[in-house]
Short mmCIF file of C-alpha atoms (C1' of nucleotides) in Angstrom, two decimals:
data_model
loop_
_atom_site.label_atom_id
_atom_site.label_comp_id
_atom_site.label_asym_id
_atom_site.label_seq_id
_atom_site.Cartn_x
_atom_site.Cartn_y
_atom_site.Cartn_z
CA MET X 1 14.58 2.62 -28.00
CA LYS X 2 11.05 1.50 -27.21
CA TYR X 3 9.82 -0.86 -24.52
CA SER X 4 6.78 -3.11 -24.16
CA VAL X 5 4.59 -3.23 -21.07
CA LYS X 6 6.48 -6.28 -19.91
CA GLU X 7 9.85 -4.62 -20.30
CA ALA X 8 8.70 -1.39 -18.65
CA ALA X 9 7.25 -3.36 -15.74
CA GLU X 10 10.49 -5.28 -15.26
CA LYS X 11 12.62 -2.17 -15.54
CA LEU X 12 10.65 -0.32 -12.86
CA GLY X 13 9.83 -3.28 -10.67
CA MET X 14 6.08 -3.06 -10.93
CA SER X 15 3.45 -5.47 -12.26
CA GLN X 16 2.27 -5.32 -15.86
CA HIS X 17 -1.26 -4.82 -14.59
CA THR X 18 -0.17 -1.76 -12.65
CA VAL X 19 1.69 -0.35 -15.63
CA ARG X 20 -1.45 -0.68 -17.76
CA TYR X 21 -3.56 0.77 -14.98
CA TYR X 22 -1.34 3.86 -14.70
CA THR X 23 -1.33 4.44 -18.44
CA ASP X 24 -5.10 4.01 -18.56
CA GLN X 25 -5.40 6.66 -15.86
CA GLY X 26 -3.45 9.07 -18.04
CA LEU X 27 -0.29 9.15 -15.93
CA VAL X 28 2.00 8.73 -18.95
CA PRO X 29 1.12 11.49 -21.42
CA SER X 30 3.79 10.64 -23.96
CA LEU X 31 2.74 7.03 -24.30
CA GLN X 32 2.59 5.81 -27.90
CA ARG X 33 0.95 2.75 -29.43
CA ASP X 34 2.33 0.61 -32.22
CA GLN X 35 0.38 -0.57 -35.29
CA HIS X 36 -1.24 -3.30 -33.17
CA ASN X 37 -2.34 -0.92 -30.43
CA ASN X 38 0.36 -2.20 -28.11
CA ARG X 39 1.76 0.31 -25.62
CA GLN X 40 5.23 1.51 -26.57
CA PHE X 41 7.33 3.16 -23.88
CA SER X 42 9.95 5.65 -25.01
CA GLN X 43 12.60 6.73 -22.51
CA ASN X 44 10.49 9.81 -21.86
CA ALA X 45 7.46 7.62 -21.14
CA LEU X 46 9.55 5.54 -18.76
CA ASP X 47 10.59 8.74 -17.01
CA TRP X 48 6.98 9.72 -16.50
CA LEU X 49 6.15 6.26 -15.22
CA THR X 50 9.09 6.37 -12.84
CA ALA X 51 8.10 9.76 -11.50
CA CYS X 52 4.51 8.58 -10.99
CA HIS X 53 5.76 5.45 -9.26
CA TYR X 54 7.83 7.51 -6.83
CA LEU X 55 5.02 9.93 -6.15
CA ARG X 56 2.61 7.07 -5.50
CA GLN X 57 5.13 5.65 -3.06
CA THR X 58 5.04 8.87 -1.08
CA GLY X 59 1.35 8.21 -0.45
CA MET X 60 -0.22 10.32 -3.18
CA SER X 61 -3.37 8.81 -4.66
CA VAL X 62 -3.47 7.97 -8.35
CA LYS X 63 -5.84 10.88 -8.76
CA ALA X 64 -3.41 13.26 -7.07
CA VAL X 65 -0.59 12.03 -9.27
CA LYS X 66 -2.81 12.59 -12.29
CA HIS X 67 -3.36 16.13 -11.14
CA TYR X 68 0.40 16.62 -10.91
CA VAL X 69 0.87 15.27 -14.43
CA ASP X 70 -1.80 17.63 -15.68
CA LEU X 71 -0.02 20.53 -14.00
CA CYS X 72 3.19 19.54 -15.77
CA LEU X 73 1.41 19.55 -19.11
CA GLN X 74 0.12 23.04 -18.47
CA GLY X 75 3.69 24.27 -18.41
CA HIS X 76 5.55 26.99 -16.61
CA GLN X 77 2.56 28.80 -15.19
CA THR X 78 1.93 25.94 -12.75
CA ILE X 79 5.48 25.85 -11.42
CA GLN X 80 4.46 27.28 -8.04
CA GLU X 81 1.87 24.61 -7.35
CA ARG X 82 4.18 21.85 -8.56
CA TYR X 83 6.97 23.14 -6.37
CA GLN X 84 4.80 23.10 -3.30
CA LEU X 85 3.54 19.64 -4.15
CA ILE X 86 7.05 18.31 -4.62
CA THR X 87 8.38 19.81 -1.40
CA ALA X 88 5.46 18.32 0.51
CA GLN X 89 6.24 14.86 -0.89
CA GLN X 90 9.92 15.48 -0.26
CA ALA X 91 9.19 15.93 3.43
CA ILE X 92 7.20 12.70 3.42
CA ALA X 93 10.04 10.90 1.65
CA GLN X 94 12.43 12.06 4.34
CA GLN X 95 10.16 10.61 7.00
CA GLN X 96 9.85 7.41 4.99
CA LEU X 97 13.61 7.08 4.86
CA ILE X 98 13.80 7.38 8.64
CA THR X 99 11.07 4.80 9.21
CA ALA X 100 12.72 2.49 6.67
CA GLN X 101 15.89 2.72 8.74
CA LYS X 102 14.01 2.02 11.95
CA ARG X 103 12.20 -0.89 10.33
CA LEU X 104 15.44 -2.43 9.18
CA ALA X 105 17.03 -1.84 12.59
CA PHE X 106 14.08 -3.60 14.21
CA LEU X 107 14.40 -6.60 11.93
CA ASN X 108 18.16 -6.72 12.34
CA ALA X 109 17.72 -6.77 16.11
CA LYS X 110 15.07 -9.46 15.90
CA GLU X 111 17.21 -11.55 13.58
CA LYS X 112 20.07 -11.32 16.04
CA ILE X 113 17.92 -12.37 18.97
CA TYR X 114 16.47 -15.32 17.09
CA HIS X 115 19.90 -16.30 15.86
CA GLU X 116 21.19 -16.37 19.41
CA GLU X 117 18.19 -18.29 20.59
CA MET X 118 18.89 -20.91 17.94
CA GLN X 119 22.61 -21.13 18.62
CA GLY X 120 22.92 -21.40 22.35
CA GLU X 121 19.84 -23.23 23.57
CA GLN X 122 19.52 -21.01 26.60
CA ASN X 123 15.77 -21.15 26.28
CA ASP X 124 15.14 -24.62 27.58
CA PRO X 125 11.43 -25.33 27.14
CA MET X 126 11.61 -27.43 30.33
CA ASN X 127 12.82 -24.44 32.31
CA PRO X 128 9.93 -23.34 34.54
CA ASN X 129 10.87 -19.73 33.92
CA THR X 130 9.64 -20.06 30.37
CA TRP X 131 6.13 -21.23 31.22
CA GLN X 132 5.29 -20.42 34.81
CA GLN X 133 4.81 -16.71 34.36
CA ASN X 134 1.24 -15.60 34.23
CA ASP X 135 1.24 -11.88 33.48
CA ASP X 136 1.18 -10.46 29.97
CA THR X 137 4.97 -10.66 29.71
CA LYS X 138 4.38 -14.38 29.22
CA HIS X 139 4.10 -13.61 25.54
CA LYS X 140 7.01 -11.60 24.33
CA CYS X 141 7.04 -10.89 20.66
CA MET T 1 1.46 2.42 32.44
CA LYS T 2 -1.56 1.77 30.23
CA TYR T 3 -2.58 3.50 27.01
CA SER T 4 -5.89 4.03 25.24
CA VAL T 5 -6.45 3.37 21.56
CA LYS T 6 -5.95 7.05 20.87
CA GLU T 7 -2.66 7.17 22.73
CA ALA T 8 -1.39 3.96 21.13
CA ALA T 9 -2.31 5.25 17.70
CA GLU T 10 -0.50 8.53 18.29
CA LYS T 11 2.55 6.80 19.75
CA LEU T 12 2.93 4.50 16.74
CA GLY T 13 1.73 6.90 14.07
CA MET T 14 -1.22 4.88 12.89
CA SER T 15 -4.95 5.59 12.80
CA GLN T 16 -7.22 4.57 15.66
CA HIS T 17 -9.25 2.55 13.17
CA THR T 18 -6.19 0.58 12.18
CA VAL T 19 -5.22 -0.04 15.79
CA ARG T 20 -8.67 -1.45 16.47
CA TYR T 21 -8.56 -3.48 13.28
CA TYR T 22 -5.24 -5.08 14.24
CA THR T 23 -6.41 -5.94 17.74
CA ASP T 24 -9.64 -7.39 16.35
CA GLN T 25 -7.55 -9.60 14.07
CA GLY T 26 -5.70 -10.95 17.08
CA LEU T 27 -2.36 -9.31 16.38
CA VAL T 28 -1.95 -8.14 19.98
CA PRO T 29 -2.29 -11.18 22.22
CA SER T 30 -1.58 -9.40 25.49
CA LEU T 31 -4.28 -6.78 24.97
CA GLN T 32 -6.39 -6.14 28.06
CA ARG T 33 -9.74 -4.41 28.49
CA ASP T 34 -10.79 -2.18 31.34
CA GLN T 35 -14.10 -2.39 33.23
CA HIS T 36 -15.83 -0.56 30.37
CA ASN T 37 -14.48 -2.87 27.69
CA ASN T 38 -12.04 -0.25 26.50
CA ARG T 39 -8.79 -1.53 25.03
CA GLN T 40 -5.85 -1.00 27.38
CA PHE T 41 -2.36 -1.17 25.92
CA SER T 42 0.46 -2.16 28.26
CA GLN T 43 4.03 -1.58 27.13
CA ASN T 44 4.12 -5.21 26.06
CA ALA T 45 0.97 -4.72 23.98
CA LEU T 46 2.54 -1.67 22.36
CA ASP T 47 5.58 -3.78 21.54
CA TRP T 48 3.41 -6.35 19.78
CA LEU T 49 1.60 -3.62 17.91
CA THR T 50 4.89 -2.05 16.89
CA ALA T 51 6.26 -5.37 15.65
CA CYS T 52 3.08 -6.02 13.66
CA HIS T 53 3.24 -2.53 12.22
CA TYR T 54 6.79 -3.07 11.02
CA LEU T 55 6.03 -6.49 9.57
CA ARG T 56 3.01 -5.10 7.73
CA GLN T 57 5.25 -2.39 6.32
CA THR T 58 7.50 -5.04 4.81
CA GLY T 59 4.55 -6.22 2.74
CA MET T 60 3.24 -9.06 4.87
CA SER T 61 -0.53 -9.43 4.85
CA VAL T 62 -2.44 -9.10 8.09
CA LYS T 63 -3.09 -12.82 7.87
CA ALA T 64 0.64 -13.55 7.54
CA VAL T 65 1.40 -11.32 10.51
CA LYS T 66 -1.27 -13.16 12.48
CA HIS T 67 0.46 -16.42 11.61
CA TYR T 68 3.73 -15.00 12.91
CA VAL T 69 2.09 -13.92 16.16
CA ASP T 70 0.63 -17.41 16.55
CA LEU T 71 4.07 -18.89 16.02
CA CYS T 72 5.44 -16.65 18.76
CA LEU T 73 2.75 -17.84 21.14
CA GLN T 74 3.66 -21.46 20.45
CA GLY T 75 7.08 -20.79 21.90
CA HIS T 76 10.54 -22.07 21.29
CA GLN T 77 9.63 -24.95 19.01
CA THR T 78 8.70 -22.53 16.21
CA ILE T 79 11.99 -20.62 16.35
CA GLN T 80 13.19 -22.01 13.02
CA GLU T 81 10.15 -20.87 11.09
CA ARG T 82 10.15 -17.49 12.79
CA TYR T 83 13.82 -17.03 12.02
CA GLN T 84 13.30 -17.76 8.34
CA LEU T 85 10.31 -15.44 8.27
CA ILE T 86 12.25 -12.62 9.89
CA THR T 87 15.26 -12.98 7.62
CA ALA T 88 12.99 -12.89 4.57
CA GLN T 89 11.40 -9.64 5.78
CA GLN T 90 14.84 -8.34 6.69
CA ALA T 91 15.93 -8.71 3.07
CA ILE T 92 12.81 -6.86 1.95
CA ALA T 93 13.46 -4.10 4.48
CA GLN T 94 16.96 -3.67 3.07
CA GLN T 95 15.52 -3.23 -0.40
CA GLN T 96 12.94 -0.80 0.97
CA LEU T 97 15.69 1.27 2.51
CA ILE T 98 17.45 1.50 -0.83
CA THR T 99 14.30 2.49 -2.70
CA ALA T 100 13.48 5.02 0.03
CA GLN T 101 16.88 6.58 -0.60
CA LYS T 102 16.32 6.64 -4.35
CA ARG T 103 12.87 8.12 -3.88
CA LEU T 104 14.22 10.90 -1.71
CA ALA T 105 17.07 11.51 -4.16
CA PHE T 106 14.53 11.82 -6.96
CA LEU T 107 12.45 14.33 -5.05
CA ASN T 108 15.51 16.29 -3.96
CA ALA T 109 16.60 16.56 -7.59
CA LYS T 110 13.13 17.60 -8.68
CA GLU T 111 12.90 20.18 -5.94
CA LYS T 112 16.22 21.63 -7.06
CA ILE T 113 15.14 21.84 -10.69
CA TYR T 114 11.86 23.50 -9.82
CA HIS T 115 13.61 25.85 -7.45
CA GLU T 116 15.97 26.94 -10.19
CA GLU T 117 13.12 27.29 -12.64
CA MET T 118 11.37 29.61 -10.20
CA GLN T 119 14.45 31.69 -9.39
CA GLY T 120 16.00 32.49 -12.73
CA GLU T 121 13.12 32.80 -15.16
CA GLN T 122 15.02 31.05 -17.92
CA ASN T 123 11.82 29.44 -19.02
CA ASP T 124 10.15 32.33 -20.70
CA PRO T 125 6.71 31.14 -21.81
CA MET T 126 7.05 33.47 -24.82
CA ASN T 127 10.20 31.68 -25.91
CA PRO T 128 9.29 29.61 -28.95
CA ASN T 129 11.57 26.84 -27.70
CA THR T 130 9.10 26.16 -24.94
CA TRP T 131 6.09 25.59 -27.18
CA GLN T 132 7.17 24.88 -30.72
CA GLN T 133 8.48 21.37 -30.15
CA ASN T 134 6.22 18.63 -31.35
CA ASP T 135 7.78 15.30 -30.37
CA ASP T 136 7.14 13.55 -27.09
CA THR T 137 9.93 15.45 -25.40
CA LYS T 138 7.53 18.37 -25.49
CA HIS T 139 6.24 17.11 -22.17
CA LYS T 140 9.04 16.55 -19.74
CA CYS T 141 7.97 15.49 -16.30
"C1'" DG A 1 -28.85 17.83 33.08
"C1'" DA A 2 -26.91 18.87 28.77
"C1'" DT A 3 -22.62 19.02 26.47
"C1'" DT A 4 -18.07 17.23 25.54
"C1'" DG A 5 -14.98 13.72 24.58
"C1'" DC A 6 -13.47 9.36 24.26
"C1'" DC A 7 -14.65 4.87 23.83
"C1'" DT A 8 -17.34 0.86 21.71
"C1'" DT A 9 -19.29 -2.20 17.57
"C1'" DC A 10 -20.80 -2.76 13.05
"C1'" DG A 11 -21.42 -2.28 8.28
"C1'" DA A 12 -20.80 0.06 4.11
"C1'" DG A 13 -17.56 2.34 0.96
"C1'" DT A 14 -13.05 3.20 -1.25
"C1'" DC A 15 -8.60 2.74 -3.32
"C1'" DA A 16 -5.32 0.42 -5.78
"C1'" DC A 17 -4.41 -3.14 -7.26
"C1'" DT A 18 -4.86 -8.30 -8.68
"C1'" DC A 19 -6.61 -11.84 -11.21
"C1'" DG A 20 -8.63 -14.17 -14.93
"C1'" DA A 21 -11.30 -14.62 -19.07
"C1'" DA A 22 -11.85 -13.79 -23.89
"C1'" DT A 23 -9.68 -12.20 -27.89
"C1'" DC A 24 -6.20 -10.75 -31.20
"C1'" DC A 25 -1.82 -10.99 -33.65
"C1'" DA A 26 2.83 -12.76 -35.11
"C1'" DT A 27 6.07 -16.19 -35.00
"C1'" DT A 28 7.50 -20.88 -34.80
"C1'" DA A 29 6.77 -26.00 -35.06
"C1'" DT A 30 4.54 -29.99 -37.15
"C1'" DA J 1 -1.63 -25.12 -43.93
"C1'" DT J 2 -2.59 -25.57 -39.41
"C1'" DA J 3 -1.63 -25.64 -34.79
"C1'" DA J 4 0.58 -24.19 -30.86
"C1'" DT J 5 3.18 -20.58 -28.29
"C1'" DG J 6 3.85 -16.18 -26.34
"C1'" DG J 7 2.78 -11.81 -25.73
"C1'" DA J 8 -0.41 -8.16 -26.33
"C1'" DT J 9 -5.19 -6.14 -25.71
"C1'" DT J 10 -9.78 -4.87 -22.94
"C1'" DC J 11 -13.00 -5.60 -19.48
"C1'" DG J 12 -15.07 -6.81 -15.29
"C1'" DA J 13 -15.12 -9.09 -11.02
"C1'" DG J 14 -12.67 -9.95 -6.64
"C1'" DT J 15 -9.48 -8.79 -2.74
"C1'" DG J 16 -7.00 -6.64 1.12
"C1'" DA J 17 -6.54 -3.16 4.11
"C1'" DC J 18 -8.04 0.27 5.42
"C1'" DT J 19 -11.41 4.43 5.97
"C1'" DC J 20 -15.46 6.48 7.23
"C1'" DG J 21 -19.55 7.25 9.63
"C1'" DA J 22 -23.52 5.99 12.29
"C1'" DA J 23 -25.46 4.68 16.75
"C1'" DG J 24 -24.72 4.27 21.28
"C1'" DG J 25 -22.34 3.79 26.23
"C1'" DC J 26 -19.86 5.95 30.05
"C1'" DA J 27 -17.56 9.72 32.79
"C1'" DA J 28 -16.28 14.27 33.70
"C1'" DT J 29 -17.35 19.09 33.27
"C1'" DC J 30 -20.13 23.43 32.65
#
DNA sequence: GATTGCCTTCGAGTCACTCGAATCCATTAT
DNA sequence: ATAATGGATTCGAGTGACTCGAAGGCAATC
C-alpha cells in the first residue's frame, strides 16, 4: 500500500510542507515517485519518516537526523555510533516525559484554581484585599 | 530571596538569552531591577517565568503568552477567557504526554534492537542476506 | 591595577518550518 | 470540448523563537 504526501502527513500528524521538507533533506531513503513525480510512501518510507519525526522531537537537528539516516544506510559497521546516538536521545526522551507530566500537572492545577474562582465568587473585585496590595504579589499568575 | 538571570535560567532549565528575551517581551510583570539595572527575580517572578515556560511548551506563541499575562493583570473580569485558554492548553498537554510516552517507547524499542544486534553478532556483514536484497526493505531504519 | 565573572543592550544569524505563487496533471461537470 | 476542481509539484520569500557574539559597565579578587 502506498500513500501520498497528504496521507502520510495525516497519518503522522505533521504538515504536508514538513513532510516534503524532510524528504527533500534526504531523511526518507526509500521514498519512491510515481509516473507524475509525486512522492509515494511505502510502509517502509512511513517508518523512516516516523523515526525521523521522533528523533526531531528529541531535539536533534534535521542535519543530525540526516547523519543518523546515513549511518543506517552504511549498515552494521555503524551500529556502535547509532547505539550511542539512540541511548543519548533515549535519555532526553525520558526527561521529556517527566517535563510533560509536570506541564500537565501545572495546567491541571491551574484549571482547578480557575474553575473554583469561577464557581464560588470568593474573589470579589470590590474586596479591598484584591487591589490594595502594593508589593509584587499584587500580580499572581 | 532574589535570583539573577543566571540563577533563574538554571532553576528553570532555560538559557539566559531566553530568560532575557521573555522578560523583554513583558512576560514577567513583577520583574525588578537592582541599582545596576540587573534583573532580579523574586519567587513570584520565577512563578511567572515558569508559567510562561510551560505555556510556551504547549505551543503558544510568545505573543499569545503575553496576551495571557495581560489578561491576568486585568484581574477577575478576564477569568472566563483565561479559563478557556488554560483548558485548551491542558488538552494539548495531555496529547503531548501521550506522544512523549510513544516517543520514549520507540527509543526504548530501538535501543533494545541495537543492543541485541551488538551482543549476538547475528548480522554478519558477509552474510549475503544482508546485502543481496534489492527492494526498499534493503534499508530498514 | 589588571583579571575574572557576571551583568547589560543590541543587532545579526540560524533553524525549521510556514506560506504562497506558479505550474502541472487527472478527473469530473457543463 | 472546455472549464473547473483537487491534489500534486518546485521554488523562494517570510516568520518565530531563539542563539550567538560583540561591546561595554560594575564589583570583587589576585
